[in-house]
């Protein structure tokens, strides 16, 4: 695994595995050849004058960037994705002042054009009350985790099935959101506002949120949000958001092999020392001690 950016993760499938997938009845329809995550990818830029054999999927979850396909340039901002067709000359890169954080996948297969159709221009996936961005990112993590465990037939087939779902959740985003919509009306009053704010936090756990952003999203003043939120949860909004990040960190430490600095960047905290202090404040131990606690318990028995 190459680490060109702090917190970077990537997997490149060997050519032998790719050739096997191309000849497999199931996998030849849709398969991943490369997958990765680049947080705050400063100075990231790629130029390919003749394109590559795979389709290139890039999902910007924070910051800004740009790309050019066959001479046509597009700007990209947070919560946008695009797909570069195979064989197309292209360039892309991060914004100099606000470098993007991206999930990216190279893929191919007979069904690849169906998912890539119309996505050569940026597509917006904006957080809203019924959006499920956090769920979608969990699908990506499951794909990555599956491939990270090896390239057996079962792992490859399962990751392909997940990838169908992942791309479908983007191409048919309204149906994806409606599938989890319960009832016809949002909850009313203060309870509905708190639920909406918590949902917004869930959808933006990889970012640094401010009270101004919560106010702009909800249409209520920061002071009113704080009052209602504390009354309902017993915590200030941003303290609750930090608690959510720490809970996610605990899950990733327990259930993945991600390095601590990778978890730090995934949760939108660029300073790993600050992250460790924050984690210790909430959990009473450092992230490393938390991850190693089960090993110590087993050795003691």
mmCIF file of N, CA, C and O in Angstrom, residues 125-178:
data_model
loop_
_atom_site.group_PDB
_atom_site.id
_atom_site.type_symbol
_atom_site.label_atom_id
_atom_site.label_comp_id
_atom_site.label_asym_id
_atom_site.label_seq_id
_atom_site.Cartn_x
_atom_site.Cartn_y
_atom_site.Cartn_z
ATOM 1 N N UNK A 125 -24.741 14.856 -4.919
ATOM 2 C CA UNK A 125 -25.361 13.992 -3.912
ATOM 3 C C UNK A 125 -25.386 14.790 -2.608
ATOM 4 O O UNK A 125 -24.533 14.629 -1.743
ATOM 5 N N UNK A 126 -26.341 15.698 -2.485
ATOM 6 C CA UNK A 126 -26.359 16.624 -1.362
ATOM 7 C C UNK A 126 -27.048 16.021 -0.136
ATOM 8 O O UNK A 126 -28.054 15.320 -0.259
ATOM 9 N N UNK A 127 -26.502 16.296 1.061
ATOM 10 C CA UNK A 127 -27.170 15.840 2.285
ATOM 11 C C UNK A 127 -28.530 16.504 2.439
ATOM 12 O O UNK A 127 -28.674 17.703 2.192
ATOM 13 N N UNK A 128 -29.528 15.719 2.807
ATOM 14 C CA UNK A 128 -30.856 16.225 3.125
ATOM 15 C C UNK A 128 -31.492 15.267 4.109
ATOM 16 O O UNK A 128 -30.876 14.279 4.517
ATOM 17 N N UNK A 129 -32.738 15.518 4.497
ATOM 18 C CA UNK A 129 -33.341 14.758 5.591
ATOM 19 C C UNK A 129 -33.463 13.278 5.265
ATOM 20 O O UNK A 129 -33.386 12.422 6.141
ATOM 21 N N UNK A 130 -33.627 12.900 3.976
ATOM 22 C CA UNK A 130 -33.775 11.495 3.618
ATOM 23 C C UNK A 130 -32.550 10.925 2.907
ATOM 24 O O UNK A 130 -32.605 9.813 2.381
ATOM 25 N N UNK A 131 -31.473 11.685 2.854
ATOM 26 C CA UNK A 131 -30.269 11.161 2.198
ATOM 27 C C UNK A 131 -29.651 10.067 3.067
ATOM 28 O O UNK A 131 -29.898 9.996 4.270
ATOM 29 N N UNK A 132 -28.845 9.228 2.423
ATOM 30 C CA UNK A 132 -28.232 8.092 3.134
ATOM 31 C C UNK A 132 -26.754 8.018 2.765
ATOM 32 O O UNK A 132 -26.221 6.957 2.462
ATOM 33 N N UNK A 133 -26.087 9.163 2.801
ATOM 34 C CA UNK A 133 -24.688 9.239 2.409
ATOM 35 C C UNK A 133 -23.821 8.381 3.320
ATOM 36 O O UNK A 133 -22.928 7.665 2.865
ATOM 37 N N UNK A 134 -24.082 8.436 4.617
ATOM 38 C CA UNK A 134 -23.297 7.648 5.568
ATOM 39 C C UNK A 134 -23.426 6.155 5.270
ATOM 40 O O UNK A 134 -22.445 5.410 5.316
ATOM 41 N N UNK A 135 -24.640 5.705 4.943
ATOM 42 C CA UNK A 135 -24.847 4.298 4.582
ATOM 43 C C UNK A 135 -24.019 3.921 3.356
ATOM 44 O O UNK A 135 -23.423 2.849 3.294
ATOM 45 N N UNK A 136 -24.003 4.820 2.376
ATOM 46 C CA UNK A 136 -23.269 4.540 1.137
ATOM 47 C C UNK A 136 -21.772 4.429 1.413
ATOM 48 O O UNK A 136 -21.102 3.560 0.854
ATOM 49 N N UNK A 137 -21.242 5.295 2.256
ATOM 50 C CA UNK A 137 -19.818 5.213 2.572
ATOM 51 C C UNK A 137 -19.496 3.913 3.307
ATOM 52 O O UNK A 137 -18.397 3.361 3.163
ATOM 53 N N UNK A 138 -20.456 3.408 4.064
ATOM 54 C CA UNK A 138 -20.246 2.115 4.723
ATOM 55 C C UNK A 138 -20.167 0.982 3.703
ATOM 56 O O UNK A 138 -19.437 0.003 3.913
ATOM 57 N N UNK A 139 -20.914 1.108 2.606
ATOM 58 C CA UNK A 139 -20.827 0.107 1.536
ATOM 59 C C UNK A 139 -19.428 0.130 0.933
ATOM 60 O O UNK A 139 -18.822 -0.922 0.694
ATOM 61 N N UNK A 140 -18.895 1.334 0.684
ATOM 62 C CA UNK A 140 -17.538 1.447 0.164
ATOM 63 C C UNK A 140 -16.554 0.755 1.101
ATOM 64 O O UNK A 140 -15.682 0.004 0.663
ATOM 65 N N UNK A 141 -16.692 1.017 2.397
ATOM 66 C CA UNK A 141 -15.768 0.428 3.370
ATOM 67 C C UNK A 141 -15.879 -1.092 3.373
ATOM 68 O O UNK A 141 -14.884 -1.802 3.557
ATOM 69 N N UNK A 142 -17.089 -1.610 3.162
ATOM 70 C CA UNK A 142 -17.260 -3.058 3.128
ATOM 71 C C UNK A 142 -16.598 -3.654 1.886
ATOM 72 O O UNK A 142 -15.991 -4.727 1.950
ATOM 73 N N UNK A 143 -16.710 -2.950 0.750
ATOM 74 C CA UNK A 143 -16.019 -3.394 -0.466
ATOM 75 C C UNK A 143 -14.518 -3.414 -0.226
ATOM 76 O O UNK A 143 -13.828 -4.397 -0.522
ATOM 77 N N UNK A 144 -13.998 -2.321 0.331
ATOM 78 C CA UNK A 144 -12.558 -2.208 0.567
ATOM 79 C C UNK A 144 -12.085 -3.297 1.523
ATOM 80 O O UNK A 144 -11.073 -3.970 1.288
ATOM 81 N N UNK A 145 -12.825 -3.486 2.606
ATOM 82 C CA UNK A 145 -12.457 -4.474 3.600
ATOM 83 C C UNK A 145 -12.470 -5.879 3.009
ATOM 84 O O UNK A 145 -11.590 -6.703 3.306
ATOM 85 N N UNK A 146 -13.456 -6.163 2.162
ATOM 86 C CA UNK A 146 -13.558 -7.491 1.536
ATOM 87 C C UNK A 146 -12.354 -7.761 0.645
ATOM 88 O O UNK A 146 -11.733 -8.827 0.717
ATOM 89 N N UNK A 147 -11.985 -6.783 -0.191
ATOM 90 C CA UNK A 147 -10.840 -6.960 -1.078
ATOM 91 C C UNK A 147 -9.527 -6.977 -0.301
ATOM 92 O O UNK A 147 -8.569 -7.646 -0.698
ATOM 93 N N UNK A 148 -9.501 -6.269 0.802
ATOM 94 C CA UNK A 148 -8.283 -6.221 1.614
ATOM 95 C C UNK A 148 -8.003 -7.571 2.275
ATOM 96 O O UNK A 148 -6.863 -7.859 2.654
ATOM 97 N N UNK A 149 -9.043 -8.410 2.401
ATOM 98 C CA UNK A 149 -8.866 -9.729 3.017
ATOM 99 C C UNK A 149 -8.374 -10.772 2.012
ATOM 100 O O UNK A 149 -8.048 -11.894 2.410
ATOM 101 N N UNK A 150 -8.331 -10.411 0.739
ATOM 102 C CA UNK A 150 -7.815 -11.352 -0.254
ATOM 103 C C UNK A 150 -8.640 -11.375 -1.518
ATOM 104 O O UNK A 150 -9.719 -10.774 -1.594
ATOM 105 N N UNK A 151 -8.149 -12.091 -2.525
ATOM 106 C CA UNK A 151 -8.765 -12.088 -3.851
ATOM 107 C C UNK A 151 -9.318 -13.464 -4.213
ATOM 108 O O UNK A 151 -9.231 -13.907 -5.365
ATOM 109 N N UNK A 152 -9.906 -14.146 -3.252
ATOM 110 C CA UNK A 152 -10.557 -15.421 -3.543
ATOM 111 C C UNK A 152 -11.792 -15.163 -4.403
ATOM 112 O O UNK A 152 -12.299 -14.032 -4.480
ATOM 113 N N UNK A 153 -12.303 -16.196 -5.043
ATOM 114 C CA UNK A 153 -13.494 -16.076 -5.867
ATOM 115 C C UNK A 153 -14.660 -15.502 -5.066
ATOM 116 O O UNK A 153 -15.396 -14.626 -5.539
ATOM 117 N N UNK A 154 -14.803 -15.963 -3.832
ATOM 118 C CA UNK A 154 -15.912 -15.500 -2.990
ATOM 119 C C UNK A 154 -15.765 -14.023 -2.646
ATOM 120 O O UNK A 154 -16.742 -13.260 -2.682
ATOM 121 N N UNK A 155 -14.550 -13.593 -2.304
ATOM 122 C CA UNK A 155 -14.320 -12.187 -1.995
ATOM 123 C C UNK A 155 -14.587 -11.310 -3.212
ATOM 124 O O UNK A 155 -15.202 -10.229 -3.104
ATOM 125 N N UNK A 156 -14.142 -11.731 -4.358
ATOM 126 C CA UNK A 156 -14.318 -10.948 -5.585
ATOM 127 C C UNK A 156 -15.790 -10.852 -5.968
ATOM 128 O O UNK A 156 -16.276 -9.778 -6.350
ATOM 129 N N UNK A 157 -16.507 -11.959 -5.861
ATOM 130 C CA UNK A 157 -17.931 -11.951 -6.219
ATOM 131 C C UNK A 157 -18.736 -11.088 -5.250
ATOM 132 O O UNK A 157 -19.638 -10.345 -5.662
ATOM 133 N N UNK A 158 -18.415 -11.181 -3.953
ATOM 134 C CA UNK A 158 -19.150 -10.376 -2.975
ATOM 135 C C UNK A 158 -18.868 -8.892 -3.177
ATOM 136 O O UNK A 158 -19.794 -8.065 -3.139
ATOM 137 N N UNK A 159 -17.612 -8.529 -3.433
ATOM 138 C CA UNK A 159 -17.285 -7.116 -3.658
ATOM 139 C C UNK A 159 -17.963 -6.607 -4.922
ATOM 140 O O UNK A 159 -18.402 -5.449 -4.978
ATOM 141 N N UNK A 160 -18.088 -7.451 -5.951
ATOM 142 C CA UNK A 160 -18.782 -7.053 -7.170
ATOM 143 C C UNK A 160 -20.263 -6.800 -6.901
ATOM 144 O O UNK A 160 -20.843 -5.817 -7.382
ATOM 145 N N UNK A 161 -20.888 -7.690 -6.103
ATOM 146 C CA UNK A 161 -22.301 -7.513 -5.765
ATOM 147 C C UNK A 161 -22.518 -6.211 -4.990
ATOM 148 O O UNK A 161 -23.472 -5.463 -5.249
ATOM 149 N N UNK A 162 -21.616 -5.940 -4.047
ATOM 150 C CA UNK A 162 -21.705 -4.689 -3.294
ATOM 151 C C UNK A 162 -21.528 -3.475 -4.208
ATOM 152 O O UNK A 162 -22.177 -2.440 -4.026
ATOM 153 N N UNK A 163 -20.627 -3.620 -5.188
ATOM 154 C CA UNK A 163 -20.349 -2.502 -6.089
ATOM 155 C C UNK A 163 -21.556 -2.191 -6.973
ATOM 156 O O UNK A 163 -21.826 -1.028 -7.274
ATOM 157 N N UNK A 164 -22.301 -3.218 -7.390
ATOM 158 C CA UNK A 164 -23.566 -2.989 -8.100
ATOM 159 C C UNK A 164 -24.479 -2.103 -7.253
ATOM 160 O O UNK A 164 -25.071 -1.135 -7.741
ATOM 161 N N UNK A 165 -24.601 -2.478 -5.977
ATOM 162 C CA UNK A 165 -25.468 -1.730 -5.055
ATOM 163 C C UNK A 165 -24.961 -0.307 -4.871
ATOM 164 O O UNK A 165 -25.739 0.660 -4.884
ATOM 165 N N UNK A 166 -23.648 -0.166 -4.710
ATOM 166 C CA UNK A 166 -23.036 1.146 -4.493
ATOM 167 C C UNK A 166 -23.319 2.073 -5.678
ATOM 168 O O UNK A 166 -23.780 3.211 -5.498
ATOM 169 N N UNK A 167 -23.046 1.598 -6.893
ATOM 170 C CA UNK A 167 -23.291 2.421 -8.080
ATOM 171 C C UNK A 167 -24.782 2.667 -8.281
ATOM 172 O O UNK A 167 -25.192 3.764 -8.700
ATOM 173 N N UNK A 168 -25.603 1.662 -7.979
ATOM 174 C CA UNK A 168 -27.047 1.841 -8.106
ATOM 175 C C UNK A 168 -27.586 2.900 -7.161
ATOM 176 O O UNK A 168 -28.508 3.648 -7.497
ATOM 177 N N UNK A 169 -26.981 2.994 -5.965
ATOM 178 C CA UNK A 169 -27.432 4.003 -4.997
ATOM 179 C C UNK A 169 -27.137 5.411 -5.473
ATOM 180 O O UNK A 169 -27.755 6.379 -5.015
ATOM 181 N N UNK A 170 -26.207 5.547 -6.405
ATOM 182 C CA UNK A 170 -25.870 6.849 -6.977
ATOM 183 C C UNK A 170 -26.697 7.139 -8.235
ATOM 184 O O UNK A 170 -27.257 8.219 -8.390
ATOM 185 N N UNK A 171 -26.757 6.152 -9.115
ATOM 186 C CA UNK A 171 -27.485 6.360 -10.369
ATOM 187 C C UNK A 171 -28.986 6.514 -10.117
ATOM 188 O O UNK A 171 -29.670 7.274 -10.786
ATOM 189 N N UNK A 172 -29.513 5.765 -9.148
ATOM 190 C CA UNK A 172 -30.937 5.828 -8.824
ATOM 191 C C UNK A 172 -31.092 6.394 -7.412
ATOM 192 O O UNK A 172 -31.690 5.772 -6.537
ATOM 193 N N UNK A 173 -30.532 7.579 -7.227
ATOM 194 C CA UNK A 173 -30.425 8.150 -5.883
ATOM 195 C C UNK A 173 -31.791 8.408 -5.248
ATOM 196 O O UNK A 173 -31.955 8.217 -4.039
ATOM 197 N N UNK A 174 -32.791 8.817 -6.023
ATOM 198 C CA UNK A 174 -34.113 9.070 -5.438
ATOM 199 C C UNK A 174 -34.747 7.786 -4.913
ATOM 200 O O UNK A 174 -35.322 7.764 -3.815
ATOM 201 N N UNK A 175 -34.617 6.715 -5.683
ATOM 202 C CA UNK A 175 -35.162 5.428 -5.234
ATOM 203 C C UNK A 175 -34.404 4.923 -4.004
ATOM 204 O O UNK A 175 -34.993 4.343 -3.091
ATOM 205 N N UNK A 176 -33.101 5.155 -3.992
ATOM 206 C CA UNK A 176 -32.264 4.756 -2.847
ATOM 207 C C UNK A 176 -32.722 5.469 -1.582
ATOM 208 O O UNK A 176 -32.809 4.863 -0.506
ATOM 209 N N UNK A 177 -33.034 6.743 -1.708
ATOM 210 C CA UNK A 177 -33.469 7.507 -0.540
ATOM 211 C C UNK A 177 -34.890 7.138 -0.126
ATOM 212 O O UNK A 177 -35.188 6.999 1.061
ATOM 213 N N UNK A 178 -35.766 6.974 -1.107
ATOM 214 C CA UNK A 178 -37.163 6.659 -0.803
ATOM 215 C C UNK A 178 -37.312 5.294 -0.145
ATOM 216 O O UNK A 178 -38.240 5.072 0.633
#
